[in-house]
mmCIF file of C-alpha atoms and ligand atoms in Angstrom:
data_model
loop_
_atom_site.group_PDB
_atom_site.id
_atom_site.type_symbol
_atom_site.label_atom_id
_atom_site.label_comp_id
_atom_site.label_asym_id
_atom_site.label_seq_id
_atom_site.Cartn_x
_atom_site.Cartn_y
_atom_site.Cartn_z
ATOM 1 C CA UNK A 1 0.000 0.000 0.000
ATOM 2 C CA UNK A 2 1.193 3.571 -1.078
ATOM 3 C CA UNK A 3 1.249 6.205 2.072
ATOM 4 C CA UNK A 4 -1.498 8.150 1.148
ATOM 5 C CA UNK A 5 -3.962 9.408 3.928
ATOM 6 C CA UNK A 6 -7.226 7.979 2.786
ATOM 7 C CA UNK A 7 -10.651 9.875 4.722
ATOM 8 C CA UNK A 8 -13.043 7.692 3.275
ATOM 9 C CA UNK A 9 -16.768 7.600 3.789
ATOM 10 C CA UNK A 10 -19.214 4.591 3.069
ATOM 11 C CA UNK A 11 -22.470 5.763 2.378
ATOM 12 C CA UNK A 12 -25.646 3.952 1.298
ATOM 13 C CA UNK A 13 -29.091 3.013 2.339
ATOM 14 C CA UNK A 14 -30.148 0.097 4.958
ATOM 15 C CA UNK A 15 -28.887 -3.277 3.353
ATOM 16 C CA UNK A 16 -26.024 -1.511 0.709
ATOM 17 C CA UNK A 17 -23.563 -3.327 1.954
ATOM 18 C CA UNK A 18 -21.735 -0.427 3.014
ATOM 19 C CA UNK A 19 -20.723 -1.734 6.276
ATOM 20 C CA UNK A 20 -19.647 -4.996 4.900
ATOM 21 C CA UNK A 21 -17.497 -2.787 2.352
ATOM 22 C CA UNK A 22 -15.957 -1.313 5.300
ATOM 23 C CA UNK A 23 -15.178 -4.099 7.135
ATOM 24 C CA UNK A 24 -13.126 -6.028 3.430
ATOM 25 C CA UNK A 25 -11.370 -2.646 3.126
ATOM 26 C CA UNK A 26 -10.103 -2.078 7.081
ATOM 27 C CA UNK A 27 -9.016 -5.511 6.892
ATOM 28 C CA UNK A 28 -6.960 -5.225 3.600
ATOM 29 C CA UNK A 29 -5.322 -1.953 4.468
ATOM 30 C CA UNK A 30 -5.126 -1.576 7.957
ATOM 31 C CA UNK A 31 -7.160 1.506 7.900
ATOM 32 C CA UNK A 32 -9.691 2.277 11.019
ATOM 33 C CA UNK A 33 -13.235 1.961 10.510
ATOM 34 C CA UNK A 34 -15.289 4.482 12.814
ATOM 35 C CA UNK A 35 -18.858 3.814 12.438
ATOM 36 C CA UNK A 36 -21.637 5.561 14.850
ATOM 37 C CA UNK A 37 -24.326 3.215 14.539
ATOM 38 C CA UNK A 38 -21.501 0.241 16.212
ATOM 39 C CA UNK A 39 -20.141 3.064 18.912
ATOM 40 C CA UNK A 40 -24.161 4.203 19.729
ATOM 41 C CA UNK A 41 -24.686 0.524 20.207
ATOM 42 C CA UNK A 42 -21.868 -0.250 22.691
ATOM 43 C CA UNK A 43 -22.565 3.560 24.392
ATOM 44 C CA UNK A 44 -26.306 2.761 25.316
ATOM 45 C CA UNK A 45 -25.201 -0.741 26.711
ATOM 46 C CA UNK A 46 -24.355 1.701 29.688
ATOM 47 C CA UNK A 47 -28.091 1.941 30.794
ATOM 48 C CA UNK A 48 -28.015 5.586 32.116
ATOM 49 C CA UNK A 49 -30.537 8.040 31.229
ATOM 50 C CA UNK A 50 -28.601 9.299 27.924
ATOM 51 C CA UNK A 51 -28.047 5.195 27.159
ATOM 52 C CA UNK A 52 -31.669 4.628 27.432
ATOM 53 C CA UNK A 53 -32.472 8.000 25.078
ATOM 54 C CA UNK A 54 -30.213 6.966 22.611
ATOM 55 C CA UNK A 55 -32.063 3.514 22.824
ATOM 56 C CA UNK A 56 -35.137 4.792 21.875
ATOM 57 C CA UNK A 57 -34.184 6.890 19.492
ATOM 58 C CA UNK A 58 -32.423 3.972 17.561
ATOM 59 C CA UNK A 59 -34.974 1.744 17.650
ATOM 60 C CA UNK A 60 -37.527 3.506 16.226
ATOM 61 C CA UNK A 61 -35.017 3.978 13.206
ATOM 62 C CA UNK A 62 -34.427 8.181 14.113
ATOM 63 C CA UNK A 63 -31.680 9.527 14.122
ATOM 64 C CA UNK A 64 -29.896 10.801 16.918
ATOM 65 C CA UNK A 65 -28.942 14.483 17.859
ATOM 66 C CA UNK A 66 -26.020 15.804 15.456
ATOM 67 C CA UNK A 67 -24.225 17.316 18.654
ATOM 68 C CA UNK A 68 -23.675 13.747 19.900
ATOM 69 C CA UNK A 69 -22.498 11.964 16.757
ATOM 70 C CA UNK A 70 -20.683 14.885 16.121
ATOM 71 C CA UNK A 71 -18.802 14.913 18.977
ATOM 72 C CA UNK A 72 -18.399 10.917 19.279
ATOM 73 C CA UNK A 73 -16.886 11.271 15.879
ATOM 74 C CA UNK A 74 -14.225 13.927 16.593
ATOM 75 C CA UNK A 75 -13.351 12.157 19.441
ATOM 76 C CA UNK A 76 -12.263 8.898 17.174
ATOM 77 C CA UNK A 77 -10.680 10.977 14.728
ATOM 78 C CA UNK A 78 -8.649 12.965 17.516
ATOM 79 C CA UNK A 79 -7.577 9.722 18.743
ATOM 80 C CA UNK A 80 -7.175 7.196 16.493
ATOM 81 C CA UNK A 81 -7.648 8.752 12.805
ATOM 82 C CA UNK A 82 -4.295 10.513 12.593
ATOM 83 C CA UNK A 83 -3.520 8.198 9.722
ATOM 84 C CA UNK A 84 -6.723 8.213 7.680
ATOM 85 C CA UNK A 85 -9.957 6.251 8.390
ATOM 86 C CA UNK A 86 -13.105 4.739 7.108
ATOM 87 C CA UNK A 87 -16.178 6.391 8.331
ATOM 88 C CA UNK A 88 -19.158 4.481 8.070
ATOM 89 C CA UNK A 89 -22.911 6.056 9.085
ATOM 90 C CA UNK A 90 -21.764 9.678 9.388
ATOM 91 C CA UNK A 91 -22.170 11.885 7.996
ATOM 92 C CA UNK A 92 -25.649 11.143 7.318
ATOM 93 C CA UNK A 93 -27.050 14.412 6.562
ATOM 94 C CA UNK A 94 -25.839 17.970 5.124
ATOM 95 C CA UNK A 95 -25.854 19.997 8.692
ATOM 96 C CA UNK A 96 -23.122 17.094 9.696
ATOM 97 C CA UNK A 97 -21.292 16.677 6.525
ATOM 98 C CA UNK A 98 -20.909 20.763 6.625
ATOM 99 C CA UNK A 99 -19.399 20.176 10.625
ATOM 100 C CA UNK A 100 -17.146 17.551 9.404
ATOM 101 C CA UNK A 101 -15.798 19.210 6.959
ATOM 102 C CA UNK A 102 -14.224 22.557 8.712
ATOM 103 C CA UNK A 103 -12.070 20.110 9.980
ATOM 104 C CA UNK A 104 -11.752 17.109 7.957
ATOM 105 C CA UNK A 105 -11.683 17.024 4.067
ATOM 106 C CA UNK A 106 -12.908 13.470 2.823
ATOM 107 C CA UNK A 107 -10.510 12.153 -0.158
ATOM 108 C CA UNK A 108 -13.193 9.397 -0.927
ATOM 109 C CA UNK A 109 -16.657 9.044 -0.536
ATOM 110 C CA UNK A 110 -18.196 5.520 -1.644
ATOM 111 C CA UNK A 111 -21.838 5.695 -2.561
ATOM 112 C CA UNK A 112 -23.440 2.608 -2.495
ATOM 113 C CA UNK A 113 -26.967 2.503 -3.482
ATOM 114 C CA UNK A 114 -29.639 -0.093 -4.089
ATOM 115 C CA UNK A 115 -33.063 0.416 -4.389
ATOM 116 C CA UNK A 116 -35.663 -0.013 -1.191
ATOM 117 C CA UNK A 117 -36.988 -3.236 -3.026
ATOM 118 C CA UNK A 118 -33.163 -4.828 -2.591
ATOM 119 C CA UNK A 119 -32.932 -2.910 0.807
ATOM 120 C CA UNK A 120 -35.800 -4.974 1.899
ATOM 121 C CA UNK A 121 -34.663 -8.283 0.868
ATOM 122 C CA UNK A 122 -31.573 -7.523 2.637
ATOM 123 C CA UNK A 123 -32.701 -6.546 5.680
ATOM 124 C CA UNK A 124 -34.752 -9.610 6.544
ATOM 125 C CA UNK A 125 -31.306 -12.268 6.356
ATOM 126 C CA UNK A 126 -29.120 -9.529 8.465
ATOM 127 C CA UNK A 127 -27.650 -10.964 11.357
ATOM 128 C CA UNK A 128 -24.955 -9.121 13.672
ATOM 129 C CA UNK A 129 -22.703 -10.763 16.369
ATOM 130 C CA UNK A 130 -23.669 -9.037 19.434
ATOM 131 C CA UNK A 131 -19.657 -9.179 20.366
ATOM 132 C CA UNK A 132 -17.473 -7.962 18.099
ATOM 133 C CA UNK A 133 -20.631 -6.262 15.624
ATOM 134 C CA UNK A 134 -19.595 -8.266 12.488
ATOM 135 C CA UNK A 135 -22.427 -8.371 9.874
ATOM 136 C CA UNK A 136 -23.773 -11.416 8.016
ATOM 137 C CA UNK A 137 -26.426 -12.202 6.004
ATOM 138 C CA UNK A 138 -28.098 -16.013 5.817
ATOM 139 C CA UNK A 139 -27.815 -15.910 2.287
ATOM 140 C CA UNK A 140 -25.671 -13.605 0.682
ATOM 141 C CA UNK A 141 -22.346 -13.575 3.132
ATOM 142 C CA UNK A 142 -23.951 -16.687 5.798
ATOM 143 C CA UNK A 143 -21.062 -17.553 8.796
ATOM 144 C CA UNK A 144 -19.382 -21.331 8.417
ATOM 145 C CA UNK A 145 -21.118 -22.334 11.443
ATOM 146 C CA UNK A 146 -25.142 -21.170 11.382
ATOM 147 C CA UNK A 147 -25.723 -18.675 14.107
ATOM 148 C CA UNK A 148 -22.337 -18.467 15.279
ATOM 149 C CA UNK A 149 -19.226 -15.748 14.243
ATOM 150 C CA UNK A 150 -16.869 -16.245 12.387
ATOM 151 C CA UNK A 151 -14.387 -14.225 14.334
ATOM 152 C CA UNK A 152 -14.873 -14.036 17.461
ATOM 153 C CA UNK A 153 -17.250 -17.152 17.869
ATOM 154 C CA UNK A 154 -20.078 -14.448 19.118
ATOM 155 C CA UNK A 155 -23.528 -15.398 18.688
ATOM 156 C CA UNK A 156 -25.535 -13.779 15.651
ATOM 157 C CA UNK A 157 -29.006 -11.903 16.426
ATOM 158 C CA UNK A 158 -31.327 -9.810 15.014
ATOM 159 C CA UNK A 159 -30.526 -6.228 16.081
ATOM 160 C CA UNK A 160 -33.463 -5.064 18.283
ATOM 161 C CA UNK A 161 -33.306 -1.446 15.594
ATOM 162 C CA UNK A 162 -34.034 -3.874 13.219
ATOM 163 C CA UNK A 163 -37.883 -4.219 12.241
ATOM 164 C CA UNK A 164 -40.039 -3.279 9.307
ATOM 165 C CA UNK A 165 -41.069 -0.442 10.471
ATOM 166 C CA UNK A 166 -37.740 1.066 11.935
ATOM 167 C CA UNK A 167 -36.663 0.282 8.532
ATOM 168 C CA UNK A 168 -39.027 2.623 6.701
ATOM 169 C CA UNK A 169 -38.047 5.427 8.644
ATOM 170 C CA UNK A 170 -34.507 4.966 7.441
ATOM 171 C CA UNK A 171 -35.221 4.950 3.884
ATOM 172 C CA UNK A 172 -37.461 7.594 4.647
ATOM 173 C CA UNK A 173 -34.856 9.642 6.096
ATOM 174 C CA UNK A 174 -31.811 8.468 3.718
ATOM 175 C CA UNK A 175 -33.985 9.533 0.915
ATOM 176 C CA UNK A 176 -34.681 12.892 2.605
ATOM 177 C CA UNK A 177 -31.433 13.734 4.539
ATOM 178 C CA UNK A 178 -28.583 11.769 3.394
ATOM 179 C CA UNK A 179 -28.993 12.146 -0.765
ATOM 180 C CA UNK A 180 -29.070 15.527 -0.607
ATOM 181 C CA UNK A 181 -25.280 15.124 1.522
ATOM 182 C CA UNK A 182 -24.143 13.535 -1.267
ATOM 183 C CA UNK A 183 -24.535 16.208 -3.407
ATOM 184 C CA UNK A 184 -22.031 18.085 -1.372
ATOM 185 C CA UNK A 185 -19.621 15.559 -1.858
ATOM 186 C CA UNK A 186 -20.218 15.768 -5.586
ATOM 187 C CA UNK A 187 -19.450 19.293 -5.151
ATOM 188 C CA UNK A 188 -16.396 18.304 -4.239
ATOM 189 C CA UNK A 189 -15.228 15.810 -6.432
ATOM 190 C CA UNK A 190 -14.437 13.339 -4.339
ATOM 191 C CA UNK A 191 -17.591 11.569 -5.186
ATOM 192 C CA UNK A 192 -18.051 7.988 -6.805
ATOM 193 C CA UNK A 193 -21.227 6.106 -7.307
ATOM 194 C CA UNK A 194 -21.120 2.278 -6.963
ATOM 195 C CA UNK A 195 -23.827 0.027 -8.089
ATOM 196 C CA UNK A 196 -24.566 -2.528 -4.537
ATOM 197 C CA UNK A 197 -26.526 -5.062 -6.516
ATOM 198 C CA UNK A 198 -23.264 -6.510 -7.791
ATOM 199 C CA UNK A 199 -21.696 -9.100 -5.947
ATOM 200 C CA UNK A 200 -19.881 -8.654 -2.622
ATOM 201 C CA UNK A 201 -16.789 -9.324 -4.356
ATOM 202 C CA UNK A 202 -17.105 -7.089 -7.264
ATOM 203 C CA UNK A 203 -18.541 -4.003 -5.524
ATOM 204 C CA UNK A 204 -15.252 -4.215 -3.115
ATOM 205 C CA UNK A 205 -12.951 -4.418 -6.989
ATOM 206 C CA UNK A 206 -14.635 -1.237 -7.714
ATOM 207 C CA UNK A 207 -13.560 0.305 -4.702
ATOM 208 C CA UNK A 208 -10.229 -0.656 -4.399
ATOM 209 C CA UNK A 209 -9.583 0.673 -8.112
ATOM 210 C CA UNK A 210 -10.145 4.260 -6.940
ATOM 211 C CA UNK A 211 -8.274 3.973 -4.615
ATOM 212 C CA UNK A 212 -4.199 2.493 -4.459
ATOM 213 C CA UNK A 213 -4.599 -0.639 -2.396
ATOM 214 C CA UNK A 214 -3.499 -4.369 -3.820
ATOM 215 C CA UNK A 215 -6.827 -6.604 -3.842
HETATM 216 P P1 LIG B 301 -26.538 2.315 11.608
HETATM 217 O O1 LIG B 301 -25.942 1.126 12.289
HETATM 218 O O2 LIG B 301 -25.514 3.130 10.861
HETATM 219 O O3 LIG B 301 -27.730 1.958 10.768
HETATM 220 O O4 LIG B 301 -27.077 3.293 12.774
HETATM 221 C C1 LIG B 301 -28.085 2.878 13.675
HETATM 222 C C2 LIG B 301 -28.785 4.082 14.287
HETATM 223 O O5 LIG B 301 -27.830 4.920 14.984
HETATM 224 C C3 LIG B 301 -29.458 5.030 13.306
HETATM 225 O O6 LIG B 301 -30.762 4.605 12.940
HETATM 226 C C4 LIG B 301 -29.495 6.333 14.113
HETATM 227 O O7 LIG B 301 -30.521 6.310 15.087
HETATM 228 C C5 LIG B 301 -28.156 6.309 14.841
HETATM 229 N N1 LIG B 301 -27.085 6.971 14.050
HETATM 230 C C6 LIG B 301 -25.973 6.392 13.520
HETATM 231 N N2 LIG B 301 -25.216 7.299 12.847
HETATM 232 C C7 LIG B 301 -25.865 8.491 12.961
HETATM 233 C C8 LIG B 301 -25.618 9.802 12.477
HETATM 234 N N3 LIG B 301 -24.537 10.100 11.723
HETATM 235 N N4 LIG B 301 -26.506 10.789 12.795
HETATM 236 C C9 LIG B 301 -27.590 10.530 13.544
HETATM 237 N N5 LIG B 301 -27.911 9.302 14.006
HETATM 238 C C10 LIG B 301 -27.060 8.280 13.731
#
């Protein structure tokens, strides 16, 4: 791998495969993912009265005040992004992407889109290891051992954020909040548009050709 600093962003609606993306990419080059939706989960496991907020927000499929992501963000990137990182789930709508961005100027941002009819079919295989927060899916990207992960030997659930209805919401609000983000990135040229129906595989070939990493 070259030395470039790579900010990358992986953005896409519910089921894209973004997060999976993230995961292939971190592990190739050694580059930090920082996603929100993984550190909200682990911060409301501390059942306090933000914790339990938080909770309720994410299971009803809102999304949470910008002040805290933003915050939990810059915190990750003070710490641990000196050397580039993935982010995956923020920014999620202009107001943060604007934030972000008097600090931090993204060098790739990965759109991954599907349409809600794919999103759907996704969503209902989706299982997550309520250790270590690897994704799966029964059929598409299924563990060696049913129920069980791969890494960490975990057990695989069904997230509790994870129902029909929280799931409208989010298309609801990627539609309304986080396309019109991505415009800004156009803006700025650092903008590519990836087609998630492809195979796992191919959509992670696509990536790596913008960018300088060995597949
Ligand atoms: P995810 O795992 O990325 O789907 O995130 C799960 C939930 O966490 C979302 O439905 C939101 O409630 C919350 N969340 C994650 N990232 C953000 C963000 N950038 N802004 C606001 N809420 C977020």
């Amino acid at each position: 791998m070259d030395k470039s600093i790579y900010k990358i962003l992986m953005v896409g609606p519910q089921g894209s495969g973004k997060g999976t993306q993230a995961q292939i990419l971190s592990e190739k080059s050694g580059i930090p993912i920082f996603s929100t939706g993984n550190i909200l989960r682990q911060r409301i496991q501390t059942k306090d009265e933000m914790g339990k907020k938080l909770a309720k927000m994410m299971n009803q499929g809102i999304l949470v005040p910008d002040e805290v992501v933003n915050q939990i963000v810059f915190e990750k990137i003070d710490k641990e992004g000196k050397s580039g990182y993935i982010l995956d789930g923020y920014p999620r709508n202009l107001d943060q992407a604007e934030f972000l961005d008097k600090k931090e100027q993204l060098t790739h941002v990965f759109e991954i889109y599907i349409s809600d009819k794919e999103s759907l079919r996704r969503f209902l295989g989706r299982r997550t290891c309520e250790k270590c927060q690897t994704v799966y899916h029964t059929e598409y990207n299924p563990p060696k051992e049913e129920g069980v992960c791969d890494k960490c030997g975990g057990k695989l659930v069904i997230r509790e954020d994870e129902t029909e209805e929280a799931l409208a919401k989010r298309l609801d609000s990627y539609h309304k909040l986080t396309e019109p983000m991505i415009e800004f990135y156009k803006d700025r040229q650092v903008h590519h548009k990836i087609n998630g129906e492809q195979s796992i595989p191919d959509v992670t070939e696509e990536i790596l050709s913008q960018l300088s990493i060995n597949s």
